[in-house]
XYZ file of C-alpha atoms in Angstrom:
436
model
C -16.265 7.992 10.920
C -14.209 7.907 7.698
C -15.310 4.971 5.562
C -14.603 3.623 2.084
C -16.755 1.525 -0.246
C -15.322 -0.600 -3.066
C -17.851 -1.127 -5.870
C -16.588 -4.260 -7.620
C -19.188 -4.518 -10.394
C -16.266 -5.138 -12.802
C -14.231 -7.188 -10.349
C -10.896 -6.104 -8.918
C -7.220 -6.452 -9.793
C -4.046 -4.918 -8.441
C -3.677 -2.244 -11.108
C -7.381 -1.322 -10.899
C -6.984 -0.873 -7.125
C -3.958 1.397 -7.606
C -5.839 3.510 -10.144
C -8.877 3.849 -7.877
C -6.716 4.898 -4.918
C -5.033 7.619 -6.973
C -8.256 8.774 -8.593
C -9.862 9.060 -5.147
C -7.153 11.393 -3.886
C -4.088 9.441 -2.762
C -1.042 11.542 -3.634
C 1.042 9.905 -6.399
C 4.150 10.593 -4.341
C 2.911 8.119 -1.719
C 3.040 5.299 -4.262
C 6.260 6.499 -5.924
C 8.092 6.638 -2.586
C 6.771 3.224 -1.524
C 8.115 1.571 -4.674
C 11.417 3.461 -4.523
C 11.972 2.189 -0.971
C 12.145 -1.388 -2.315
C 15.348 -0.615 -4.268
C 14.263 -2.856 -7.141
C 14.482 -0.312 -9.944
C 10.703 -0.197 -10.406
C 8.633 2.921 -11.061
C 5.106 3.945 -12.037
C 3.541 5.666 -15.009
C 0.090 7.130 -14.380
C -2.322 8.073 -17.149
C -5.931 9.129 -17.606
C -7.848 6.745 -19.870
C -11.405 6.259 -21.094
C -13.385 3.152 -20.191
C -16.808 3.120 -21.866
C -17.061 6.889 -21.501
C -15.790 6.989 -17.902
C -12.590 8.911 -17.240
C -10.436 6.737 -15.031
C -6.848 6.320 -13.873
C -4.597 3.632 -15.325
C -1.344 2.668 -13.621
C 1.571 1.096 -15.480
C 4.447 -0.492 -13.569
C 7.903 -0.136 -15.131
C 10.569 -2.585 -14.024
C 13.478 -1.043 -15.893
C 13.232 -3.343 -18.907
C 9.623 -3.196 -20.015
C 6.202 -1.779 -19.298
C 4.239 -4.362 -17.366
C 0.849 -3.192 -18.567
C 0.387 -5.681 -21.379
C -0.851 -8.164 -18.820
C -2.673 -7.963 -15.543
C 0.203 -7.570 -13.120
C -0.971 -10.035 -10.554
C -2.913 -12.956 -11.902
C -1.104 -16.135 -10.910
C -1.266 -19.102 -13.197
C -0.081 -22.254 -11.554
C 2.138 -24.909 -13.013
C 3.647 -27.599 -10.841
C 6.957 -29.252 -11.661
C 7.674 -32.407 -9.756
C 10.604 -34.784 -9.616
C 11.611 -37.549 -7.284
C 13.337 -35.113 -4.949
C 11.275 -34.204 -1.880
C 12.559 -30.642 -2.183
C 10.726 -29.964 -5.430
C 8.835 -26.686 -5.555
C 5.465 -25.543 -6.774
C 5.901 -22.783 -9.347
C 3.382 -19.968 -9.573
C 3.147 -18.095 -12.891
C 1.053 -15.191 -14.080
C -1.462 -15.692 -16.826
C -2.451 -12.817 -19.022
C -5.667 -10.981 -18.170
C -6.297 -10.929 -21.913
C -4.782 -14.249 -23.044
C -2.947 -17.020 -21.268
C 0.818 -17.434 -21.454
C 1.637 -13.915 -22.638
C 4.995 -13.080 -21.088
C 7.008 -9.908 -20.688
C 9.466 -8.715 -23.329
C 12.328 -9.543 -20.987
C 11.104 -13.091 -20.564
C 10.654 -13.563 -24.283
C 14.284 -12.622 -24.836
C 15.747 -14.723 -22.069
C 13.332 -17.630 -22.049
C 13.174 -17.470 -18.283
C 11.496 -15.136 -15.817
C 13.138 -14.596 -12.457
C 11.114 -15.973 -9.586
C 11.206 -15.713 -5.812
C 10.103 -17.751 -2.848
C 7.848 -16.198 -0.240
C 10.767 -15.795 2.179
C 12.676 -13.731 -0.412
C 9.687 -11.469 -1.067
C 9.166 -11.054 2.654
C 12.831 -10.062 3.084
C 12.604 -7.442 0.309
C 9.615 -5.799 1.982
C 10.991 -6.026 5.522
C 14.314 -4.499 4.410
C 12.588 -1.441 2.947
C 11.931 1.883 4.686
C 8.172 1.440 4.457
C 6.037 2.193 7.512
C 5.455 -0.922 9.667
C 1.726 -1.070 8.901
C 2.403 -0.871 5.146
C 4.918 -3.703 5.379
C 2.429 -5.769 7.345
C -0.343 -5.387 4.763
C 1.954 -6.122 1.814
C 3.472 -9.206 3.442
C 0.030 -10.420 4.459
C -1.189 -10.167 0.853
C 1.707 -12.309 -0.369
C 1.230 -14.774 2.494
C -2.426 -15.109 1.538
C -1.442 -15.797 -2.074
C 1.126 -18.342 -0.971
C -1.257 -20.064 1.422
C -3.852 -20.459 -1.338
C -1.348 -22.001 -3.730
C -0.053 -24.282 -0.975
C -3.569 -25.554 -0.273
C -4.270 -26.102 -3.958
C -1.096 -28.117 -4.513
C -0.834 -29.681 -1.039
C 2.705 -28.430 -0.430
C 4.383 -26.345 2.256
C 3.906 -22.623 1.693
C 7.659 -21.973 1.827
C 8.104 -24.265 -1.194
C 5.835 -22.114 -3.318
C 7.992 -20.447 -5.968
C 6.440 -17.277 -7.331
C 7.454 -16.541 -10.908
C 5.835 -13.410 -12.313
C 3.898 -12.873 -9.082
C 7.310 -12.645 -7.446
C 8.659 -10.388 -10.164
C 9.433 -6.708 -9.718
C 6.197 -5.433 -11.266
C 3.926 -7.530 -9.077
C 5.820 -6.744 -5.861
C 5.537 -3.053 -6.707
C 1.837 -3.534 -7.423
C 1.073 -5.000 -3.994
C 3.382 -2.704 -2.021
C 2.027 0.447 -3.692
C -1.545 -0.658 -2.999
C -0.676 -1.256 0.661
C 0.870 2.221 0.936
C -2.199 3.796 -0.651
C -4.557 1.928 1.655
C -2.842 3.275 4.774
C -2.438 6.779 3.347
C -6.228 7.073 3.165
C -6.534 6.429 6.938
C -9.894 4.695 6.553
C -11.641 3.700 9.782
C -13.756 0.994 8.151
C -13.794 -0.587 4.691
C -16.916 -1.830 2.937
C -17.193 -3.807 -0.287
C -19.887 -4.886 -2.727
C -20.308 -8.529 -3.746
C -17.610 -9.388 -6.272
C -18.362 -9.956 -9.949
C -15.905 -12.703 -10.929
C -16.895 -12.649 -14.608
C -17.303 -15.849 -16.580
C -15.929 -18.097 -19.270
C -12.702 -20.063 -18.967
C -8.983 -19.409 -18.687
C -6.044 -21.462 -19.902
C -3.676 -22.602 -17.170
C -0.647 -24.865 -17.304
C -2.744 -27.889 -16.313
C -5.516 -27.169 -18.778
C -8.577 -25.011 -19.107
C -10.320 -23.881 -15.934
C -13.618 -22.068 -15.440
C -13.452 -18.554 -14.026
C -12.451 -17.840 -11.312
C -8.984 -19.387 -11.397
C -8.171 -21.896 -8.626
C -6.125 -19.438 -6.543
C -8.783 -16.746 -6.879
C -11.556 -19.165 -5.937
C -9.650 -20.170 -2.806
C -8.946 -16.567 -1.798
C -12.624 -15.664 -2.247
C -13.781 -18.503 -0.011
C -16.558 -17.191 2.255
C -16.941 -13.892 0.341
C -20.143 -12.961 -1.557
C -19.485 -13.444 -5.285
C -21.500 -13.749 -8.472
C -20.875 -14.407 -12.154
C -22.072 -11.879 -14.730
C -21.062 -10.383 -18.051
C -18.670 -10.044 -19.689
C -17.364 -13.572 -20.177
C -13.821 -12.954 -19.003
C -11.837 -13.089 -15.778
C -12.636 -10.032 -13.635
C -11.174 -10.861 -10.206
C -7.466 -11.675 -10.083
C -5.639 -13.451 -7.258
C -3.871 -10.241 -6.254
C -7.150 -8.344 -6.185
C -8.683 -11.114 -4.070
C -5.665 -11.158 -1.731
C -5.868 -7.381 -1.178
C -9.587 -7.642 -0.435
C -8.961 -10.429 2.073
C -6.178 -8.414 3.700
C -8.557 -5.443 4.037
C -11.226 -7.636 5.686
C -14.102 -5.320 4.660
C -17.762 -5.578 5.553
C -19.661 -6.874 2.511
C -23.045 -5.669 1.306
C -24.755 -2.661 -0.195
C -23.149 0.749 0.203
C -23.758 1.965 3.760
C -25.252 5.357 4.558
C -22.433 7.811 3.928
C -21.664 11.349 2.832
C -19.425 10.704 -0.164
C -16.546 13.166 -0.439
C -14.441 11.648 -3.218
C -14.922 9.031 -5.944
C -12.134 7.226 -7.724
C -12.195 5.054 -10.851
C -9.327 2.632 -11.464
C -9.046 1.233 -14.993
C -8.307 -2.337 -15.963
C -6.124 -3.146 -18.965
C -8.932 -4.253 -21.282
C -11.713 -2.078 -22.637
C -14.601 -4.370 -23.670
C -17.324 -2.720 -25.701
C -20.282 -1.513 -23.642
C -18.765 -2.513 -20.299
C -16.844 -0.051 -18.085
C -13.915 -2.147 -16.876
C -13.256 -0.033 -13.781
C -13.164 -0.340 -10.017
C -15.070 2.431 -8.231
C -13.953 3.637 -4.805
C -16.181 5.933 -2.727
C -14.696 7.695 0.296
C -16.585 9.767 2.827
C -18.066 10.050 6.272
C -20.530 7.676 7.856
C -24.093 8.886 7.362
C -24.710 8.839 11.116
C -23.073 10.857 13.868
C -22.817 7.744 15.968
C -23.014 4.174 14.849
C -24.560 1.473 16.973
C -23.863 -2.055 15.936
C -23.619 -5.568 17.291
C -20.210 -7.053 17.941
C -19.230 -10.541 19.016
C -16.977 -11.012 22.029
C -14.787 -14.093 22.374
C -12.771 -14.481 25.544
C -10.697 -17.097 27.273
C -8.460 -17.088 30.352
C -5.056 -18.769 29.950
C -2.394 -19.552 32.554
C -0.184 -22.092 30.763
C 0.869 -20.381 27.532
C 4.168 -18.734 26.624
C 3.686 -14.922 26.632
C 5.492 -14.761 23.275
C 2.757 -16.927 21.769
C 0.056 -14.742 23.325
C 1.649 -11.686 21.678
C 1.740 -13.568 18.358
C -1.937 -14.514 18.694
C -2.826 -10.864 19.333
C -1.034 -9.701 16.181
C -2.538 -12.472 14.052
C -6.084 -11.766 15.280
C -5.797 -8.114 14.248
C -4.399 -9.116 10.841
C -7.334 -11.479 10.322
C -9.900 -8.753 10.854
C -10.551 -8.521 14.595
C -12.046 -5.168 15.572
C -9.979 -5.145 18.758
C -7.904 -7.486 20.906
C -7.338 -6.995 24.636
C -5.080 -8.705 27.172
C -6.006 -8.424 30.869
C -3.946 -9.868 33.760
C -6.136 -12.076 35.958
C -5.679 -14.322 39.003
C -6.857 -17.845 38.262
C -7.450 -20.958 40.362
C -4.708 -22.120 42.725
C -3.373 -18.573 42.747
C -1.949 -18.815 39.259
C -1.450 -15.526 37.355
C -3.042 -15.680 33.933
C -4.159 -13.625 30.963
C -7.726 -12.944 29.849
C -7.624 -12.810 26.059
C -10.590 -10.943 24.536
C -11.350 -10.591 20.825
C -14.014 -8.265 19.388
C -15.170 -9.080 15.871
C -18.119 -8.937 13.498
C -20.682 -11.650 14.357
C -20.185 -13.429 11.026
C -16.515 -13.977 11.861
C -17.160 -15.852 15.111
C -16.606 -19.365 13.660
C -13.250 -18.337 12.175
C -11.993 -16.734 15.391
C -13.350 -19.585 17.513
C -11.271 -22.028 15.482
C -8.331 -19.632 15.547
C -8.245 -19.470 19.364
C -8.670 -23.217 19.787
C -5.877 -23.895 17.299
C -3.367 -21.223 18.324
C -3.703 -21.202 22.130
C -3.765 -23.795 24.907
C -7.362 -23.065 25.903
C -9.956 -25.819 26.226
C -12.952 -23.505 26.001
C -14.110 -20.074 24.846
C -16.907 -17.819 26.096
C -18.837 -16.169 23.251
C -21.512 -13.490 23.515
C -22.774 -10.434 21.643
C -22.868 -6.815 22.763
C -24.019 -3.483 21.381
C -21.482 -0.713 20.910
C -21.882 2.965 20.096
C -19.123 4.783 18.218
C -18.449 8.459 17.649
C -18.250 9.696 14.090
C -14.561 9.748 13.198
C -12.707 11.886 10.685
C -9.104 12.797 9.904
C -7.593 16.235 9.503
C -3.995 17.141 8.783
C -1.980 19.854 10.531
C 1.394 21.251 9.533
C 4.084 21.312 12.219
C 7.818 21.938 12.362
C 8.178 18.156 12.106
C 5.999 17.753 9.027
C 2.309 17.061 8.438
C 0.557 15.067 11.172
C -2.902 13.528 10.872
C -5.389 14.197 13.679
C -8.205 11.723 14.361
C -11.337 13.600 15.469
C -14.294 12.005 17.261
C -17.599 13.913 16.992
C -21.236 13.687 18.014
C -23.790 15.871 16.200
C -20.992 18.108 14.856
C -19.582 18.565 18.392
C -15.985 17.442 18.723
C -15.314 15.284 21.756
C -11.809 13.985 21.023
C -8.858 15.008 18.855
C -5.803 12.755 18.903
C -2.672 12.825 16.717
C -2.012 9.598 14.821
C 0.774 7.956 16.793
C 2.487 6.374 13.765
C 2.771 9.807 12.127
C 4.244 11.220 15.322
C 6.663 8.346 15.791
C 7.938 8.648 12.212
C 8.372 12.410 12.573
C 10.165 11.993 15.916
C 12.620 9.515 14.409
C 13.228 11.740 11.379
C 13.960 14.846 13.482
C 15.559 13.038 16.448
C 13.179 14.495 19.037
C 11.007 12.835 21.704
C 7.733 11.515 20.328
C 5.820 13.274 23.130
C 7.187 16.584 21.815
C 5.761 15.876 18.368
C 2.392 14.897 19.881
C 2.206 18.099 21.932
C 3.166 20.201 18.903
C 0.516 18.532 16.749
C -2.211 19.090 19.330
C -1.219 22.749 19.675
C -1.246 23.178 15.890
C -4.679 21.593 15.659
C -6.215 23.895 18.279
C -4.520 26.902 16.678
C -6.043 26.016 13.309
C -9.523 25.821 14.867
C -9.239 29.306 16.364
C -8.543 30.923 13.011
């Protein structure tokens, strides 16, 4: 099984995540193409830098007017402007990772920084040519940011007005990270407890202790700690990406590490490597046996469109799997058995989710053991482009080899051929490569 471990001893931010992804092996073209698809005029500059003696990758986002590396690209600072009109908005600003209220060159000249509502950001991403799963992750990250700000200010999420977080550089930051995440084709993400740093930060409403309000809300329920240096280490964007990933927290699991990436933050404090480390490899066991929680409920009075929505939302919120089974209920009514598999520590969240989002009056909850084959990805070259193959193995013996459907669907659309033809070609190419 292909797994990844994020070592957040120096926290996490959007640009650190991008650097770690690239340093661990994501092709730069993946990120360049993702940003180009937004048609916002943004681009990336990638450099090797030194952080306390560690060679790491630093990513700079260019928005056509300035280099957005003089600040952390995605640390919202919140200021709220109110008037007597009920339509007033909550405005979300960035604050500098090094000092509050440092704005871009463009903003200094104009005195105003263009902002966007969540609906506008969502439209930009949905209108792009990004793969559906990349769009989903990027939109989810922004929705998480918006939801946190809405809770903090007690306003509707659609009234949240992102200023620099809605600017070109920050949108590129989140979208590129989402593209890199899916390019790695990780089966399961793991993460260390998060060092949030210490000290205070200056926000529009005054001085706040680290972490900032939005970050603190996004990290709710996650293992965190405060250690040196006395500065902000986890940004709201970093926290939103972690929440979107829904990793398993704890010490690094048993794994055969194949690649290590270091993503650099903007600052370089003396004696402290301000980097995010990303380890990628195979699970240390040929099969993994773990305990999963099973939540299920049978429903016969809910709109099927809502059931489909609940399925999508459960997967976005970290469910391991969601299944829908047609069943015959009392009085001969056709119904649907909705089953969610999740990590045991997520049972309370999914229990509340089902009770809130469906018409059920009760949920059955139990735990089961599951055994999983070791999974890995290999790439084969076909007449329709490179296709990833997911391989399931036990004690080095391959039991299953299946082309990634999204790769096949994209290739089929590009070459105007049936998707089954691409799948068959990929399987044939995989077996041919094994015989060499």
